Every structure is written in C-alpha cells, then in structure tokens.
Amino acid sequence: MANIVAIVGRPNVGKSTFFNRLVEKRQAIMDNMPGVTRDRHYGYAEWVGKYFTVIDTGGYVVGSEDKFESQIRRQVQLAVDEASAIIFMVDCKDGMTGFDKEFANIIRTSKKPVFIAANKADTTEKAMQANEFYELALDAEVFPISAENGSGTGELLDALVATFPSEGVEDPDAGIPKIAILGRPNVGKSSLLNALLGTERSIVTDEAGTTRDAIHSYYKMYGKNFILIDTAGVRKKGKVKDDIEFYSVLRSLRALEESDVCIVVIDAERGMESQDVNIISLAVRQGKGVVIMVNKWDLIEKDSKTSDKMKKEILEGLAPIDYLPIIFASVLEKQRIFQVMEKAVEVFENKTKKIPTAKLNDALLPEIAHYPPPAMKGKLIQIKYVTQINARFPSFAFFCNLPQYVQESYQRFLENKIRANFDFEGVPVRLIFRKK
C-alpha cells in the first residue's frame, strides 16, 4: 500500500495549516472561518527520508447549517478509506467536543493506524490539557502540537512514518502531463471532472464558488496517465468579494501556470464573455495548450447553423488567436465530454512534438523562396534556414541576414505556413529571428 496520510477532524482545528506545514507551501487555503476546505486536497511531504501523500479534508460535522455538510462528510470518508494512516486533529484550546467524540466512532471502524494531533498546544498548560483526548479511547497516542509554529510535530511525524511499509516515492507527479479545467464560476468545471472520473471527486452545487482549492486527480487515457486539475471559478478582480475567493482565484491561476493544457469551459447560454477571453489570453501568453469547451449545449435551441455561428463569434472575440479547437458539449447529458479529453490529449502531443530540421526546411524554404520577405530600407532579407529549438512550447528559430527587419505581417505568414504543414492545433507557436 502507498504511504497516504489523511488529516481529519471537525472544522477550524487547523487541518489546512498543518497540511501546508507538511507540504512546505501555502497550498491549501487557510481562514479562521469554519468550512473553508470542502474537497479532498492532495500534497506530498517528506520526513527523515520517507515520502508520503497528505490529504487535507473538510471539517466533519453533523447537524450544522452548512449546505455542504453531507458532501464534505462524503469527501472525508473517501479520504479515510484511501489512507494508510490517519491524523485525527483536535483542538487543545476548545477541549474535547461532541463532534470529536462522534467522529472518533467513525475513525474507530477504519482499522488503520491513528495519531491524535492535539493542535494549538502553544503553552505548557495547553499541552497538559491534551491528555483529556485519551478519553476518546481510540488506542492512539496523543501528540500535543502547534501547526502554526511547528512545535511537537517532529515526535508525531517520527511515530507516523514508522508505520509506513516503504520509503515511498519522492514526487509521484513527476513527468505526468497536467490538464487544468478553467473558467468562470458555475460553468460546470467540477461536474466535468466528476463525469470524466466516474466518481464524486469534487463537490458540485448550483452555488457559484463551491470549489475553492485546486483539486488534482489522476486520469488514464490511451494507456497514458494524466493529472486533471479542477479549479475555482475565475471572476473579474472587482467582483471578488472576500479573502477566501481571492485566494481561490490565486490558486486557479497557479494551476494554469503549472498545467500543460487548459480546458476552458464556457457557458453556452451566456456565450463567451470578457473574463473567458482574459483566461484564454493568459493561457496563450504562458505557452499553454488550450481547448475551448462550450458546456450546457443541450439547453440551447439550435439548428444546423447554430454551432457554426457561435464558433465564429468565439473566434472573432479571440482574434487574432484562431487556432484553438472548440467543442460543443453537455456534462449533464455526457455529450462529447470524452471528445474534449481526446482533443486535450491531441493538443498536449502537438505542444510537445519536435519537427526534424530537414523536414522543416524542405517544407518552408520553397514557400519563402516563392514569397520572400519584403525589402526594408532598400535591403533584401534572406532567410537561410529554420530549426525548432528546445522550449516549453513550439518555438522556431529563423536564421537570416537582417533579423531586425522581418515585419510582423511576414512573421504571421511564416506561422501560418508552419501550421499548414505541421499540426499545431490548440498550441501557441513562437518565432525567433537570429543573425546568420
């Protein structure tokens, strides 16, 4: 079994703070307001040469007024089932509560190693108060800790890693392509993820802003592994109402940065809006592959020309970006959702493929000879040869006598010829002109 540790407990005991300490980055959103974390959130940690996966979970409660209560409990139960060890986090400051006792009964049925982390033990007096949690009768040692300043965490981790069957893998995600699902709030991003995986990976409601953290999931297609990243909806800066939403958007943008391909989901009923254009433009500027998915297509009254009309409107709004695939789909009806993934895989292959130099020159030099660069200041520009260079996305170096005089219109001509001869659908192409 893999080394997987679930951090569980009632709301606002410091689970996300401890998670961030273990993974050594501010990956999970932290706030004093209960219920910030909703979905399962994964990260990787290391202690004394042992590597393990950490799962941050939402606060487990029963009978609260939180509309997400039952779905959060479901996510916590899935994390407990998946884990090889459990850190049950409680609060020294508040002492033992009815929620702690109730959740202890759930954990008792798991038959897995349990470690009680009595958090907020910032003083000797509070550390002594941690002993009351032995009353939970979980056959588990209680470790007084402070997730905020790190005191006491070493003893807890020493005991935890002693239960691992192996040293684990340093970074299980290394080399695996990442596909981020992006868009405005409430366009169906989490529903798409759940439909693709066939499981309740992300909580889905009609309320905008349900997803807060960036949710990573493994996905396999054509015998290859991928990581799907569900993100919070990205709204205009002026419409972000609170700190939690601000950090949610920040994590969505970070997910865009770490991804290879972005599936940008657009609401068919609302059409493409300015924020959709902003998300796509940002992805293109950062050299990401992009697939546009028009969701809720089942709700549109249409004829044979409707899709062509909307496609034209989208491309006009994105001009001069005209190389992105557009797929009309419905997550609710499961129409063409796997076609979206197939296209995302194709775009990733386009983004990472290398064209041999000989093949490039055989295709492009005759085109250049037929339509050479316009002369500038009475000087002829001669392009000698072209080669693809190593970069994060397809980049081509053209060697010529006067690189500074190659006009932008002629650069677009060359890019179009590259796209016509070699399939780079969904991927930005960069041209560099160098002195020969």
Short mmCIF file of C-alpha atoms in Angstrom, two decimals, residues 21-435:
data_model
loop_
_atom_site.label_atom_id
_atom_site.label_comp_id
_atom_site.label_asym_id
_atom_site.label_seq_id
_atom_site.Cartn_x
_atom_site.Cartn_y
_atom_site.Cartn_z
CA ARG A 21 3.40 22.80 7.02
CA LEU A 22 3.85 19.19 5.85
CA VAL A 23 3.96 20.01 2.12
CA GLU A 24 6.07 23.12 2.86
CA LYS A 25 3.98 25.52 0.81
CA ARG A 26 0.77 27.53 1.17
CA GLN A 27 -1.15 25.06 -0.96
CA ALA A 28 -4.43 24.87 0.97
CA ILE A 29 -6.48 27.98 1.76
CA MET A 30 -6.46 28.88 5.48
CA ASP A 31 -9.01 31.08 7.23
CA ASN A 32 -10.48 31.42 10.71
CA MET A 33 -13.95 30.86 9.28
CA PRO A 34 -15.08 27.20 9.60
CA GLY A 35 -15.83 25.23 6.43
CA VAL A 36 -13.20 26.79 4.14
CA THR A 37 -11.91 23.40 2.92
CA ARG A 38 -14.57 21.32 1.15
CA ASP A 39 -13.00 18.83 -1.25
CA ARG A 40 -10.11 16.43 -0.66
CA HIS A 41 -6.82 18.20 -1.29
CA TYR A 42 -3.58 16.30 -2.00
CA GLY A 43 0.07 17.20 -1.49
CA TYR A 44 3.44 15.49 -1.00
CA ALA A 45 5.66 15.51 2.08
CA GLU A 46 8.93 14.03 3.35
CA TRP A 47 10.20 13.18 6.81
CA VAL A 48 13.55 11.52 7.63
CA GLY A 49 13.82 10.08 4.13
CA LYS A 50 10.24 8.76 4.00
CA TYR A 51 7.95 10.21 1.32
CA PHE A 52 4.17 10.26 1.64
CA THR A 53 0.98 11.72 0.22
CA VAL A 54 -1.04 14.01 2.51
CA ILE A 55 -4.80 14.53 2.16
CA ASP A 56 -6.37 17.68 3.61
CA THR A 57 -10.11 17.33 4.25
CA GLY A 58 -13.07 19.49 5.19
CA GLY A 59 -14.35 19.70 8.75
CA TYR A 60 -16.57 16.73 9.69
CA VAL A 61 -19.82 17.77 11.41
CA VAL A 62 -23.40 16.58 11.70
CA GLY A 63 -26.40 18.84 12.20
CA SER A 64 -24.82 22.14 11.16
CA GLU A 65 -26.44 24.79 8.96
CA ASP A 66 -23.77 24.34 6.25
CA LYS A 67 -25.45 23.29 2.99
CA PHE A 68 -22.28 21.38 2.04
CA GLU A 69 -22.26 19.31 5.26
CA SER A 70 -23.25 15.92 3.80
CA GLN A 71 -20.98 16.25 0.78
CA ILE A 72 -18.00 17.26 2.95
CA ARG A 73 -18.63 14.19 5.14
CA ARG A 74 -18.61 12.05 2.00
CA GLN A 75 -15.26 13.53 0.93
CA VAL A 76 -13.81 12.88 4.42
CA GLN A 77 -14.99 9.27 4.36
CA LEU A 78 -13.38 8.75 0.94
CA ALA A 79 -10.10 10.15 2.31
CA VAL A 80 -10.24 7.80 5.33
CA ASP A 81 -10.92 4.82 3.05
CA GLU A 82 -7.98 5.75 0.80
CA ALA A 83 -5.45 6.47 3.57
CA SER A 84 -2.94 4.05 5.09
CA ALA A 85 -2.72 6.17 8.27
CA ILE A 86 -4.92 8.84 9.86
CA ILE A 87 -4.04 12.03 11.73
CA PHE A 88 -7.09 12.95 13.82
CA MET A 89 -6.72 16.64 14.63
CA VAL A 90 -8.36 18.13 17.72
CA ASP A 91 -8.11 21.50 19.48
CA CYS A 92 -6.44 21.92 22.93
CA LYS A 93 -7.85 25.42 23.21
CA ASP A 94 -11.51 24.32 22.88
CA GLY A 95 -11.05 20.95 24.56
CA MET A 96 -12.95 17.81 23.65
CA THR A 97 -16.34 18.37 21.96
CA GLY A 98 -19.28 16.22 20.99
CA PHE A 99 -18.15 16.41 17.35
CA ASP A 100 -14.76 14.93 18.34
CA LYS A 101 -16.45 12.02 20.15
CA GLU A 102 -18.84 11.40 17.26
CA PHE A 103 -16.07 11.43 14.66
CA ALA A 104 -13.91 9.14 16.83
CA ASN A 105 -16.59 6.46 16.34
CA ILE A 106 -16.20 6.81 12.56
CA ILE A 107 -12.42 6.51 12.73
CA ARG A 108 -12.61 3.51 15.08
CA THR A 109 -14.19 1.43 12.30
CA SER A 110 -11.34 2.12 9.85
CA LYS A 111 -8.85 -0.34 11.46
CA LYS A 112 -5.93 1.87 10.38
CA PRO A 113 -3.13 3.46 12.44
CA VAL A 114 -4.48 6.63 14.09
CA PHE A 115 -2.50 9.51 15.59
CA ILE A 116 -4.26 12.21 17.60
CA ALA A 117 -2.75 15.64 16.92
CA ALA A 118 -3.85 17.95 19.75
CA ASN A 119 -3.32 21.27 18.00
CA LYS A 120 -2.89 24.78 19.42
CA ALA A 121 -0.77 23.45 22.32
CA ASP A 122 1.21 26.68 22.33
CA THR A 123 1.91 26.66 26.09
CA THR A 124 2.86 24.00 28.65
CA GLU A 125 -0.57 24.34 30.28
CA LYS A 126 -2.39 23.70 27.00
CA ALA A 127 -0.07 20.77 26.23
CA MET A 128 -1.09 19.20 29.56
CA GLN A 129 -4.75 19.66 28.64
CA ALA A 130 -4.16 17.46 25.57
CA ASN A 131 -4.29 14.38 27.83
CA GLU A 132 -8.08 14.65 28.01
CA PHE A 133 -8.26 13.34 24.43
CA TYR A 134 -7.21 9.88 25.66
CA GLU A 135 -10.87 9.66 26.73
CA LEU A 136 -11.71 9.13 23.05
CA ALA A 137 -10.45 5.54 23.59
CA LEU A 138 -9.01 5.24 20.09
CA ASP A 139 -5.96 3.19 21.12
CA ALA A 140 -3.91 6.08 19.70
CA GLU A 141 -1.17 8.23 21.19
CA VAL A 142 -1.96 11.92 21.70
CA PHE A 143 0.67 14.39 20.43
CA PRO A 144 0.40 18.00 21.65
CA ILE A 145 1.47 20.15 18.66
CA SER A 146 1.26 23.62 17.21
CA ALA A 147 0.59 23.50 13.47
CA GLU A 148 1.32 27.23 13.31
CA ASN A 149 4.84 27.24 14.78
CA GLY A 150 5.72 23.56 14.33
CA SER A 151 6.36 22.60 17.97
CA GLY A 152 5.71 18.94 18.74
CA THR A 153 5.28 17.95 15.09
CA GLY A 154 8.61 16.09 14.95
CA GLU A 155 7.52 13.48 17.53
CA LEU A 156 4.22 12.99 15.71
CA LEU A 157 5.92 12.50 12.34
CA ASP A 158 8.50 10.10 13.78
CA ALA A 159 5.69 7.86 15.01
CA LEU A 160 3.73 8.28 11.78
CA VAL A 161 6.49 7.31 9.32
CA ALA A 162 7.38 4.26 11.46
CA THR A 163 4.11 2.69 10.25
CA PHE A 164 4.92 3.10 6.53
CA PRO A 165 5.64 -0.15 4.66
CA SER A 166 8.13 1.53 2.29
CA GLU A 167 10.15 4.72 1.79
CA GLY A 168 7.63 5.94 -0.80
CA VAL A 169 8.12 7.97 -3.98
CA GLU A 170 9.56 11.49 -3.83
CA ASP A 171 7.24 13.01 -6.45
CA PRO A 172 4.60 10.69 -7.97
CA ASP A 173 3.51 13.50 -10.33
CA ALA A 174 6.93 13.98 -11.96
CA GLY A 175 6.69 13.85 -15.75
CA ILE A 176 2.90 13.34 -15.81
CA PRO A 177 1.07 15.83 -18.10
CA LYS A 178 -1.28 18.21 -16.27
CA ILE A 179 -4.62 19.33 -17.73
CA ALA A 180 -6.33 22.22 -15.91
CA ILE A 181 -10.09 22.82 -16.14
CA LEU A 182 -10.66 26.59 -16.03
CA GLY A 183 -13.50 29.05 -16.48
CA ARG A 184 -15.85 31.45 -14.79
CA PRO A 185 -17.85 30.30 -11.72
CA ASN A 186 -20.69 27.82 -12.16
CA VAL A 187 -20.00 26.78 -15.78
CA GLY A 188 -19.68 23.07 -14.94
CA LYS A 189 -15.95 22.54 -14.25
CA SER A 190 -16.40 20.23 -11.24
CA SER A 191 -19.24 18.38 -12.96
CA LEU A 192 -16.92 17.73 -15.92
CA LEU A 193 -14.22 16.36 -13.62
CA ASN A 194 -16.67 14.05 -11.83
CA ALA A 195 -18.16 12.84 -15.14
CA LEU A 196 -14.71 12.03 -16.55
CA LEU A 197 -13.58 10.20 -13.43
CA GLY A 198 -16.91 8.49 -12.78
CA THR A 199 -16.73 9.44 -9.09
CA GLU A 200 -17.57 12.32 -6.70
CA ARG A 201 -14.12 13.88 -6.75
CA SER A 202 -15.33 17.48 -6.40
CA ILE A 203 -18.41 18.78 -4.61
CA VAL A 204 -20.98 20.12 -7.08
CA THR A 205 -23.82 22.58 -6.34
CA ASP A 206 -25.65 25.34 -8.19
CA GLU A 207 -23.88 27.91 -6.00
CA ALA A 208 -21.02 29.78 -7.64
CA GLY A 209 -17.74 29.39 -5.75
CA THR A 210 -18.35 25.84 -4.47
CA THR A 211 -14.81 24.78 -5.43
CA ARG A 212 -12.11 26.71 -3.58
CA ASP A 213 -8.81 24.85 -3.77
CA ALA A 214 -7.30 23.45 -6.98
CA ILE A 215 -8.24 19.74 -6.97
CA HIS A 216 -5.76 17.30 -8.54
CA SER A 217 -6.92 13.89 -9.80
CA TYR A 218 -5.27 11.09 -11.76
CA TYR A 219 -6.79 10.13 -15.12
CA LYS A 220 -5.77 7.45 -17.63
CA MET A 221 -6.43 7.59 -21.38
CA TYR A 222 -4.85 5.73 -24.32
CA GLY A 223 -2.61 3.92 -21.83
CA LYS A 224 -1.14 7.24 -20.60
CA ASN A 225 -1.51 8.88 -17.20
CA PHE A 226 -2.66 12.48 -16.84
CA ILE A 227 -3.44 14.78 -13.92
CA LEU A 228 -6.74 16.66 -14.13
CA ILE A 229 -6.92 19.88 -12.09
CA ASP A 230 -10.34 21.24 -11.16
CA THR A 231 -10.15 24.92 -10.23
CA ALA A 232 -12.24 27.63 -8.64
CA GLY A 233 -14.14 29.93 -10.96
CA VAL A 234 -12.17 32.99 -12.07
CA ARG A 235 -14.11 36.26 -11.90
CA LYS A 236 -13.09 39.84 -12.58
CA LYS A 237 -10.99 41.36 -9.83
CA GLY A 238 -13.68 43.89 -8.97
CA LYS A 239 -16.25 41.14 -8.34
CA VAL A 240 -14.12 39.11 -5.90
CA LYS A 241 -15.95 39.61 -2.62
CA ASP A 242 -13.75 38.17 0.15
CA ASP A 243 -10.31 36.83 1.04
CA ILE A 244 -11.33 33.20 0.52
CA GLU A 245 -12.44 33.86 -3.04
CA PHE A 246 -9.29 35.93 -3.65
CA TYR A 247 -7.06 33.00 -2.64
CA SER A 248 -9.26 30.59 -4.63
CA VAL A 249 -8.68 32.64 -7.78
CA LEU A 250 -4.97 32.84 -6.95
CA ARG A 251 -4.77 29.04 -6.79
CA SER A 252 -6.67 28.75 -10.08
CA LEU A 253 -4.10 30.99 -11.76
CA ARG A 254 -1.31 28.94 -10.18
CA ALA A 255 -2.95 25.78 -11.58
CA LEU A 256 -2.92 27.42 -15.01
CA GLU A 257 0.80 28.15 -14.62
CA GLU A 258 1.68 24.55 -13.69
CA SER A 259 -0.53 22.94 -16.37
CA ASP A 260 0.42 21.78 -19.85
CA VAL A 261 -3.06 22.07 -21.39
CA CYS A 262 -6.06 24.17 -20.29
CA ILE A 263 -9.66 23.14 -20.93
CA VAL A 264 -11.52 26.46 -20.76
CA VAL A 265 -15.22 25.85 -20.07
CA ILE A 266 -17.72 28.39 -21.43
CA ASP A 267 -21.45 28.57 -20.63
CA ALA A 268 -23.40 28.08 -23.89
CA GLU A 269 -26.35 30.15 -22.58
CA ARG A 270 -24.18 33.18 -21.77
CA GLY A 271 -21.69 32.83 -24.60
CA MET A 272 -18.10 33.96 -24.37
CA GLU A 273 -17.60 36.89 -22.01
CA SER A 274 -14.65 39.17 -21.40
CA GLN A 275 -13.36 37.05 -18.49
CA ASP A 276 -13.27 33.97 -20.76
CA VAL A 277 -11.14 35.96 -23.20
CA ASN A 278 -8.84 37.00 -20.34
CA ILE A 279 -8.36 33.39 -19.18
CA ILE A 280 -7.64 32.13 -22.72
CA SER A 281 -5.29 35.03 -23.47
CA LEU A 282 -3.37 34.40 -20.25
CA ALA A 283 -3.02 30.69 -21.09
CA VAL A 284 -1.75 31.52 -24.59
CA ARG A 285 0.74 34.10 -23.27
CA GLN A 286 2.13 31.46 -20.93
CA GLY A 287 2.55 28.97 -23.78
CA LYS A 288 -0.19 26.55 -22.72
CA GLY A 289 -2.22 24.33 -25.00
CA VAL A 290 -5.90 25.33 -24.98
CA VAL A 291 -9.17 23.53 -25.73
CA ILE A 292 -12.44 25.51 -25.56
CA MET A 293 -15.42 23.53 -24.29
CA VAL A 294 -18.85 25.12 -24.73
CA ASN A 295 -20.86 23.43 -21.96
CA LYS A 296 -24.66 23.21 -21.46
CA TRP A 297 -25.12 22.82 -25.23
CA ASP A 298 -28.24 20.71 -24.51
CA LEU A 299 -30.01 23.83 -23.21
CA ILE A 300 -29.65 25.74 -26.48
CA GLU A 301 -32.36 25.83 -29.15
CA LYS A 302 -30.41 25.16 -32.30
CA ASP A 303 -30.47 24.40 -35.98
CA SER A 304 -27.78 23.25 -38.39
CA LYS A 305 -26.05 26.65 -38.32
CA THR A 306 -26.09 27.42 -34.58
CA SER A 307 -22.72 25.86 -33.73
CA ASP A 308 -21.01 27.48 -36.73
CA LYS A 309 -22.43 30.86 -35.73
CA MET A 310 -21.24 30.57 -32.12
CA LYS A 311 -17.84 29.28 -33.22
CA LYS A 312 -17.46 32.32 -35.46
CA GLU A 313 -18.43 34.65 -32.59
CA ILE A 314 -15.89 33.00 -30.26
CA LEU A 315 -13.04 33.25 -32.78
CA GLU A 316 -13.91 36.88 -33.55
CA GLY A 317 -13.72 37.65 -29.85
CA LEU A 318 -10.32 35.96 -29.62
CA ALA A 319 -8.78 37.43 -32.78
CA PRO A 320 -6.01 37.08 -33.81
CA ILE A 321 -5.96 33.72 -31.93
CA ASP A 322 -7.67 31.43 -34.45
CA TYR A 323 -6.05 28.01 -33.88
CA LEU A 324 -7.94 26.78 -30.80
CA PRO A 325 -10.30 23.77 -31.08
CA ILE A 326 -13.88 24.41 -29.96
CA ILE A 327 -16.11 21.53 -28.84
CA PHE A 328 -19.82 21.86 -28.02
CA ALA A 329 -20.69 19.52 -25.17
CA SER A 330 -23.02 18.82 -22.27
CA VAL A 331 -21.71 17.41 -19.00
CA LEU A 332 -25.26 16.78 -17.78
CA GLU A 333 -26.10 14.65 -20.83
CA LYS A 334 -22.50 13.36 -21.13
CA GLN A 335 -22.41 14.58 -24.73
CA ARG A 336 -18.91 14.80 -26.26
CA ILE A 337 -17.15 15.13 -22.86
CA PHE A 338 -14.70 12.37 -23.77
CA GLN A 339 -14.16 14.06 -27.12
CA VAL A 340 -12.99 17.08 -25.11
CA MET A 341 -10.41 14.90 -23.35
CA GLU A 342 -9.32 13.29 -26.63
CA LYS A 343 -8.74 16.74 -28.07
CA ALA A 344 -6.83 17.82 -24.93
CA VAL A 345 -4.53 14.81 -25.36
CA GLU A 346 -4.01 15.73 -29.05
CA VAL A 347 -3.17 19.31 -28.07
CA PHE A 348 -0.65 18.06 -25.50
CA GLU A 349 1.00 15.92 -28.19
CA ASN A 350 1.10 18.97 -30.50
CA LYS A 351 2.68 21.02 -27.72
CA THR A 352 5.47 18.51 -27.09
CA LYS A 353 6.28 17.23 -30.59
CA LYS A 354 9.55 18.00 -32.35
CA ILE A 355 9.85 18.57 -36.11
CA PRO A 356 13.19 17.44 -37.65
CA THR A 357 15.21 20.33 -39.09
CA ALA A 358 15.44 18.72 -42.55
CA LYS A 359 11.65 18.29 -42.68
CA LEU A 360 11.11 21.90 -41.60
CA ASN A 361 13.43 23.30 -44.27
CA ASP A 362 12.02 21.08 -47.02
CA ALA A 363 8.53 22.43 -46.28
CA LEU A 364 9.27 26.10 -45.54
CA LEU A 365 12.20 27.19 -47.72
CA PRO A 366 10.25 26.70 -51.03
CA GLU A 367 7.41 28.79 -49.51
CA ILE A 368 9.91 31.50 -48.53
CA ALA A 369 11.54 31.44 -51.99
CA HIS A 370 8.09 31.80 -53.61
CA TYR A 371 7.11 34.68 -51.32
CA PRO A 372 10.28 36.24 -49.82
CA PRO A 373 10.29 38.82 -47.00
CA PRO A 374 9.59 42.38 -48.21
CA ALA A 375 12.71 44.54 -48.53
CA MET A 376 13.27 47.13 -45.82
CA LYS A 377 15.22 50.39 -46.36
CA GLY A 378 16.32 49.09 -49.74
CA LYS A 379 17.87 45.96 -48.23
CA LEU A 380 16.93 42.38 -49.17
CA ILE A 381 16.20 39.97 -46.34
CA GLN A 382 17.39 36.42 -46.93
CA ILE A 383 16.26 33.56 -44.68
CA LYS A 384 18.88 30.79 -44.83
CA TYR A 385 17.30 28.00 -42.76
CA VAL A 386 14.95 27.24 -39.85
CA THR A 387 15.16 24.88 -36.90
CA GLN A 388 13.00 24.06 -33.87
CA ILE A 389 14.61 24.92 -30.54
CA ASN A 390 14.05 23.40 -27.11
CA ALA A 391 11.38 25.36 -25.23
CA ARG A 392 8.23 24.92 -23.13
CA PHE A 393 6.08 25.18 -26.28
CA PRO A 394 6.80 25.00 -30.05
CA SER A 395 9.46 27.60 -30.88
CA PHE A 396 11.30 28.03 -34.20
CA ALA A 397 14.48 29.93 -34.96
CA PHE A 398 14.82 31.50 -38.44
CA PHE A 399 18.41 32.39 -39.36
CA CYS A 400 18.74 35.34 -41.74
CA ASN A 401 20.99 38.26 -42.66
CA LEU A 402 18.77 41.05 -41.26
CA PRO A 403 16.57 39.61 -38.47
CA GLN A 404 15.62 43.07 -37.17
CA TYR A 405 13.84 43.94 -40.44
CA VAL A 406 11.41 40.97 -40.61
CA GLN A 407 7.97 42.59 -40.42
CA GLU A 408 5.15 41.34 -38.17
CA SER A 409 2.88 40.59 -41.15
CA TYR A 410 5.56 38.34 -42.64
CA GLN A 411 6.01 36.61 -39.28
CA ARG A 412 2.29 35.78 -39.33
CA PHE A 413 2.74 34.41 -42.87
CA LEU A 414 5.50 32.10 -41.66
CA GLU A 415 3.47 30.97 -38.65
CA ASN A 416 0.53 30.14 -40.93
CA LYS A 417 2.82 28.08 -43.17
CA ILE A 418 4.15 26.17 -40.16
CA ARG A 419 0.60 25.44 -39.02
CA ALA A 420 -0.45 24.43 -42.56
CA ASN A 421 2.41 21.93 -42.89
CA PHE A 422 2.57 20.64 -39.31
CA ASP A 423 -0.41 20.24 -37.00
CA PHE A 424 -0.11 22.65 -34.08
CA GLU A 425 -3.84 22.98 -33.34
CA GLY A 426 -4.51 24.41 -29.89
CA VAL A 427 -0.90 25.45 -29.25
CA PRO A 428 0.81 28.87 -29.48
CA VAL A 429 3.84 28.99 -31.80
CA ARG A 430 6.79 31.30 -31.21
CA LEU A 431 9.09 32.55 -34.00
CA ILE A 432 12.59 33.84 -33.25
CA PHE A 433 14.78 35.56 -35.84
CA ARG A 434 18.56 35.33 -35.47
CA LYS A 435 21.55 36.68 -37.31
#
